[in-house]
mmCIF file of C-alpha atoms in Angstrom:
data_model
loop_
_atom_site.group_PDB
_atom_site.id
_atom_site.type_symbol
_atom_site.label_atom_id
_atom_site.label_comp_id
_atom_site.label_asym_id
_atom_site.label_seq_id
_atom_site.Cartn_x
_atom_site.Cartn_y
_atom_site.Cartn_z
ATOM 1 C CA GLY B 1 12.497 226.749 162.392
ATOM 2 C CA GLU B 2 10.885 225.617 165.587
ATOM 3 C CA SER B 3 12.180 222.437 166.908
ATOM 4 C CA VAL B 4 13.275 220.870 170.160
ATOM 5 C CA GLY B 5 15.927 218.172 169.985
ATOM 6 C CA LEU B 6 17.789 216.175 172.354
ATOM 7 C CA HIS B 7 21.499 215.227 172.192
ATOM 8 C CA LEU B 8 21.134 211.390 173.053
ATOM 9 C CA PRO B 9 18.294 209.042 172.450
ATOM 10 C CA THR B 10 19.343 206.515 175.283
ATOM 11 C CA LEU B 11 21.064 206.948 178.612
ATOM 12 C CA SER B 12 22.272 204.203 180.949
ATOM 13 C CA VAL B 13 23.238 205.035 184.457
ATOM 14 C CA GLN B 14 24.008 203.051 187.588
ATOM 15 C CA GLU B 15 21.622 203.105 190.511
ATOM 16 C CA GLY B 16 22.809 205.905 192.843
ATOM 17 C CA ASP B 17 24.535 207.858 190.172
ATOM 18 C CA ASN B 18 23.363 211.315 188.935
ATOM 19 C CA SER B 19 21.779 211.441 185.579
ATOM 20 C CA ILE B 20 21.951 214.436 183.157
ATOM 21 C CA ILE B 21 19.540 214.595 180.063
ATOM 22 C CA ASN B 22 20.201 217.346 177.730
ATOM 23 C CA CYS B 23 17.940 219.265 175.180
ATOM 24 C CA ALA B 24 18.573 221.883 172.591
ATOM 25 C CA TYR B 25 16.136 224.295 170.964
ATOM 26 C CA SER B 26 16.183 226.552 168.192
ATOM 27 C CA ASN B 27 13.651 229.379 168.833
ATOM 28 C CA SER B 28 15.128 231.921 171.124
ATOM 29 C CA ALA B 29 11.661 233.498 171.609
ATOM 30 C CA SER B 30 10.722 230.612 173.799
ATOM 31 C CA ASP B 31 10.034 231.676 177.427
ATOM 32 C CA TYR B 32 8.637 228.626 178.872
ATOM 33 C CA PHE B 33 10.180 225.054 179.115
ATOM 34 C CA ILE B 34 9.023 221.759 180.721
ATOM 35 C CA TRP B 35 10.361 218.391 181.332
ATOM 36 C CA TYR B 36 8.077 215.365 181.268
ATOM 37 C CA LYS B 37 8.561 211.696 182.276
ATOM 38 C CA GLN B 38 6.701 209.049 180.403
ATOM 39 C CA GLU B 39 6.549 205.479 181.715
ATOM 40 C CA SER B 40 5.464 202.683 179.408
ATOM 41 C CA GLY B 41 1.856 202.589 178.871
ATOM 42 C CA LYS B 42 1.244 205.809 180.581
ATOM 43 C CA GLY B 43 0.864 209.522 179.591
ATOM 44 C CA PRO B 44 3.699 212.097 180.189
ATOM 45 C CA GLN B 45 4.059 213.038 183.779
ATOM 46 C CA PHE B 46 5.045 216.681 184.716
ATOM 47 C CA ILE B 47 8.354 216.899 186.450
ATOM 48 C CA ILE B 48 9.581 220.493 186.505
ATOM 49 C CA ASP B 49 9.330 223.708 184.422
ATOM 50 C CA ILE B 50 11.318 226.859 184.114
ATOM 51 C CA ARG B 51 10.780 230.268 182.584
ATOM 52 C CA SER B 52 13.399 232.201 180.625
ATOM 53 C CA ASN B 53 13.852 234.666 183.333
ATOM 54 C CA MET B 54 15.682 231.926 185.348
ATOM 55 C CA ASP B 55 18.585 229.785 184.602
ATOM 56 C CA LYS B 56 18.104 227.193 187.320
ATOM 57 C CA ARG B 57 15.218 225.596 189.230
ATOM 58 C CA GLN B 58 15.189 222.859 191.773
ATOM 59 C CA GLY B 59 12.703 220.299 192.725
ATOM 60 C CA GLN B 60 12.754 217.075 194.674
ATOM 61 C CA ARG B 61 15.963 215.264 193.367
ATOM 62 C CA VAL B 62 15.675 217.227 190.180
ATOM 63 C CA THR B 63 17.233 220.309 188.738
ATOM 64 C CA VAL B 64 16.623 222.043 185.433
ATOM 65 C CA LEU B 65 19.146 224.333 184.049
ATOM 66 C CA LEU B 66 18.563 226.709 181.219
ATOM 67 C CA ASN B 67 21.301 228.362 179.052
ATOM 68 C CA LYS B 68 19.661 230.851 176.802
ATOM 69 C CA THR B 69 22.876 231.874 175.281
ATOM 70 C CA VAL B 70 23.449 228.576 173.679
ATOM 71 C CA LYS B 71 19.807 227.536 173.730
ATOM 72 C CA HIS B 72 20.399 224.442 175.904
ATOM 73 C CA LEU B 73 18.246 222.897 178.532
ATOM 74 C CA SER B 74 19.088 220.104 180.833
ATOM 75 C CA LEU B 75 17.466 217.895 183.540
ATOM 76 C CA GLN B 76 19.670 216.622 186.319
ATOM 77 C CA ILE B 77 18.318 213.772 188.446
ATOM 78 C CA ALA B 78 20.199 213.191 191.663
ATOM 79 C CA ALA B 79 20.764 209.595 193.152
ATOM 80 C CA THR B 80 18.957 207.992 190.112
ATOM 81 C CA GLN B 81 16.671 205.180 191.191
ATOM 82 C CA PRO B 82 15.129 202.198 189.257
ATOM 83 C CA GLY B 83 11.783 204.051 189.456
ATOM 84 C CA ASP B 84 13.262 206.820 187.320
ATOM 85 C CA SER B 85 13.653 204.568 184.357
ATOM 86 C CA ALA B 86 11.459 206.008 181.654
ATOM 87 C CA VAL B 87 11.468 208.258 178.640
ATOM 88 C CA TYR B 88 12.146 211.948 179.242
ATOM 89 C CA PHE B 89 10.810 214.666 177.026
ATOM 90 C CA CYS B 90 11.712 218.267 176.985
ATOM 91 C CA ALA B 91 9.203 220.799 175.573
ATOM 92 C CA ARG B 92 8.899 224.390 175.097
ATOM 93 C CA GLY B 93 5.844 226.619 175.096
ATOM 94 C CA SER B 94 5.013 228.129 171.686
ATOM 95 C CA GLN B 95 1.756 229.949 170.754
ATOM 96 C CA GLY B 96 -0.620 228.131 172.963
ATOM 97 C CA ASN B 97 0.907 224.619 172.670
ATOM 98 C CA LEU B 98 3.976 222.550 173.671
ATOM 99 C CA ILE B 99 6.532 221.533 171.251
ATOM 100 C CA PHE B 100 8.277 218.356 172.269
ATOM 101 C CA GLY B 101 11.658 216.893 171.616
ATOM 102 C CA LYS B 102 11.938 213.143 170.563
ATOM 103 C CA GLY B 103 12.709 211.849 173.987
ATOM 104 C CA THR B 104 15.640 210.217 175.865
ATOM 105 C CA LYS B 105 15.095 206.681 177.145
ATOM 106 C CA LEU B 106 16.770 206.462 180.791
ATOM 107 C CA SER B 107 17.681 203.015 181.859
ATOM 108 C CA VAL B 108 18.907 202.566 185.494
ATOM 109 C CA LYS B 109 21.153 199.605 186.184
ATOM 110 C CA PRO B 110 20.881 198.066 189.692
ATOM 111 C CA LYS D 1 -8.255 216.019 193.077
ATOM 112 C CA ALA D 2 -8.811 213.719 190.219
ATOM 113 C CA GLY D 3 -6.453 213.938 187.314
ATOM 114 C CA VAL D 4 -7.174 214.120 183.601
ATOM 115 C CA THR D 5 -9.357 211.244 182.489
ATOM 116 C CA GLN D 6 -9.350 209.944 178.980
ATOM 117 C CA THR D 7 -11.881 207.350 177.650
ATOM 118 C CA PRO D 8 -11.723 204.898 176.183
ATOM 119 C CA ARG D 9 -8.163 203.611 176.982
ATOM 120 C CA TYR D 10 -8.219 201.330 173.903
ATOM 121 C CA LEU D 11 -9.896 201.356 170.572
ATOM 122 C CA ILE D 12 -9.785 199.435 167.340
ATOM 123 C CA LYS D 13 -11.367 200.747 164.284
ATOM 124 C CA THR D 14 -11.427 199.970 160.587
ATOM 125 C CA ARG D 15 -10.184 202.160 157.842
ATOM 126 C CA GLY D 16 -12.905 204.622 156.666
ATOM 127 C CA GLN D 17 -14.573 204.573 159.985
ATOM 128 C CA GLN D 18 -14.677 207.558 162.403
ATOM 129 C CA VAL D 19 -14.025 207.804 166.009
ATOM 130 C CA THR D 20 -14.611 209.974 168.968
ATOM 131 C CA LEU D 21 -12.365 210.306 172.015
ATOM 132 C CA SER D 22 -13.205 211.991 175.166
ATOM 133 C CA CYS D 23 -11.251 213.925 177.785
ATOM 134 C CA SER D 24 -12.181 215.184 181.289
ATOM 135 C CA PRO D 25 -9.786 217.874 182.448
ATOM 136 C CA ILE D 26 -8.632 218.446 186.062
ATOM 137 C CA SER D 27 -11.493 220.222 187.924
ATOM 138 C CA GLY D 28 -10.994 224.088 187.517
ATOM 139 C CA HIS D 29 -8.823 223.803 184.425
ATOM 140 C CA ARG D 30 -10.336 225.577 181.388
ATOM 141 C CA SER D 31 -7.715 224.673 178.728
ATOM 142 C CA VAL D 32 -7.633 221.340 177.167
ATOM 143 C CA SER D 33 -4.995 220.390 174.366
ATOM 144 C CA TRP D 34 -4.771 217.384 172.381
ATOM 145 C CA TYR D 35 -1.665 215.685 171.113
ATOM 146 C CA GLN D 36 -0.921 212.748 168.931
ATOM 147 C CA GLN D 37 2.064 210.391 169.888
ATOM 148 C CA THR D 38 3.703 207.979 167.447
ATOM 149 C CA PRO D 39 7.041 206.274 167.392
ATOM 150 C CA GLY D 40 8.039 207.977 164.315
ATOM 151 C CA GLN D 41 6.824 211.537 164.859
ATOM 152 C CA GLY D 42 6.784 211.814 168.609
ATOM 153 C CA LEU D 43 4.331 214.102 170.390
ATOM 154 C CA GLN D 44 2.599 216.493 167.977
ATOM 155 C CA PHE D 45 0.213 219.166 168.865
ATOM 156 C CA LEU D 46 -3.413 218.785 167.361
ATOM 157 C CA PHE D 47 -5.475 221.641 168.941
ATOM 158 C CA GLU D 48 -6.219 223.561 172.065
ATOM 159 C CA TYR D 49 -9.618 224.627 173.516
ATOM 160 C CA PHE D 50 -10.356 227.229 176.164
ATOM 161 C CA SER D 51 -13.742 228.131 177.376
ATOM 162 C CA GLU D 52 -15.364 226.305 174.372
ATOM 163 C CA THR D 53 -13.361 227.954 171.722
ATOM 164 C CA GLN D 54 -10.560 226.527 169.650
ATOM 165 C CA ARG D 55 -7.615 228.775 170.291
ATOM 166 C CA ASN D 56 -4.740 227.091 168.422
ATOM 167 C CA LYS D 57 -4.558 224.286 165.876
ATOM 168 C CA GLY D 58 -1.634 222.185 164.798
ATOM 169 C CA ASN D 59 -0.806 221.053 161.330
ATOM 170 C CA PHE D 60 -3.294 218.117 160.859
ATOM 171 C CA PRO D 61 -5.905 217.543 158.206
ATOM 172 C CA GLY D 62 -9.452 218.693 158.597
ATOM 173 C CA ARG D 63 -10.497 214.980 159.390
ATOM 174 C CA PHE D 64 -9.124 215.746 162.763
ATOM 175 C CA SER D 65 -11.552 217.984 164.759
ATOM 176 C CA GLY D 66 -12.689 218.706 168.324
ATOM 177 C CA ARG D 67 -14.894 220.600 170.634
ATOM 178 C CA GLN D 68 -15.111 221.622 174.309
ATOM 179 C CA PHE D 69 -18.351 221.804 176.370
ATOM 180 C CA SER D 70 -19.256 224.146 179.083
ATOM 181 C CA ASN D 71 -18.084 222.066 181.768
ATOM 182 C CA SER D 72 -14.620 222.039 180.066
ATOM 183 C CA ARG D 73 -14.746 218.239 178.916
ATOM 184 C CA SER D 74 -13.494 218.007 175.556
ATOM 185 C CA GLU D 75 -13.879 215.516 172.668
ATOM 186 C CA MET D 76 -11.831 214.894 169.519
ATOM 187 C CA ASN D 77 -13.199 213.281 166.368
ATOM 188 C CA VAL D 78 -11.312 211.635 163.553
ATOM 189 C CA SER D 79 -13.292 210.899 160.389
ATOM 190 C CA THR D 80 -12.406 208.641 157.572
ATOM 191 C CA LEU D 81 -9.711 206.757 159.521
ATOM 192 C CA GLU D 82 -6.444 205.926 157.896
ATOM 193 C CA LEU D 83 -3.974 203.344 158.893
ATOM 194 C CA GLY D 84 -1.562 206.136 159.775
ATOM 195 C CA ASP D 85 -3.890 207.521 162.459
ATOM 196 C CA SER D 86 -2.961 204.635 164.656
ATOM 197 C CA ALA D 87 -1.376 206.382 167.595
ATOM 198 C CA LEU D 88 -1.610 207.216 171.283
ATOM 199 C CA TYR D 89 -3.858 210.293 171.592
ATOM 200 C CA LEU D 90 -3.187 212.369 174.660
ATOM 201 C CA CYS D 91 -5.174 215.116 176.293
ATOM 202 C CA ALA D 92 -3.471 217.707 178.478
ATOM 203 C CA SER D 93 -5.343 220.223 180.833
ATOM 204 C CA SER D 94 -4.031 223.545 181.980
ATOM 205 C CA LEU D 95 -5.244 226.192 184.358
ATOM 206 C CA GLY D 96 -4.365 228.912 181.783
ATOM 207 C CA GLN D 97 -3.227 229.078 178.342
ATOM 208 C CA GLY D 98 -1.672 225.959 176.840
ATOM 209 C CA GLY D 99 2.070 226.204 176.367
ATOM 210 C CA ASN D 100 2.568 228.804 179.082
ATOM 211 C CA THR D 101 1.578 226.915 182.242
ATOM 212 C CA GLU D 102 1.902 223.509 183.775
ATOM 213 C CA ALA D 103 0.104 220.972 181.507
ATOM 214 C CA PHE D 104 -1.043 217.703 183.049
ATOM 215 C CA PHE D 105 -1.608 214.706 180.833
ATOM 216 C CA GLY D 106 -4.084 211.953 180.896
ATOM 217 C CA GLN D 107 -3.177 208.191 180.237
ATOM 218 C CA GLY D 108 -4.197 208.477 176.586
ATOM 219 C CA THR D 109 -6.392 206.621 174.223
ATOM 220 C CA ARG D 110 -4.438 203.909 172.259
ATOM 221 C CA LEU D 111 -6.095 203.925 168.656
ATOM 222 C CA THR D 112 -5.433 201.198 166.373
ATOM 223 C CA VAL D 113 -6.708 201.339 162.739
ATOM 224 C CA VAL D 114 -6.897 198.047 160.812
#
């Protein structure tokens, strides 16, 4: 069925290190994927998106990788900062809405 | 450019009451989607409106309804509130069809049903 899941519910990294957050999806018909960051008490904040005709897309300090063969999506954050501490959600587009994963809580240690 | 605005930010209601939440999308965005966020179920899609028409609907009971006005502002209504309706209700606006383009979320309305 349609679902979007994450490999780990929590991730702790040292400030300055790179972070990698993973996501798996089940529906191969998906052609649009998004990563969101949600800080406590706030709504999800758009980070980066990617369409299925691409396998990599880069933003400022962030990179999204899409592996359609194994239905895997990842978000890489370079030089992780304390301000990156938040819950990260992957989502895929489906029939006019987004289907979200459960989220990974990223903690950055100083 | 102003972001997505949701009002009110916090709401406390009693079981059996009804509630109306409001969402003003980003200027120029015609698609408004609503999501419910709870610790147990995560983010779940309620419905999407585009040009005053409901285009998509999630798997929620008929107590949850919505509408969109000609200025793209949207409201959602929950009738006969249940304790399980306590959640963060999020509105997202998109330029095009929801689920296919960037969607920007508001801060949400925190609804507590007692």
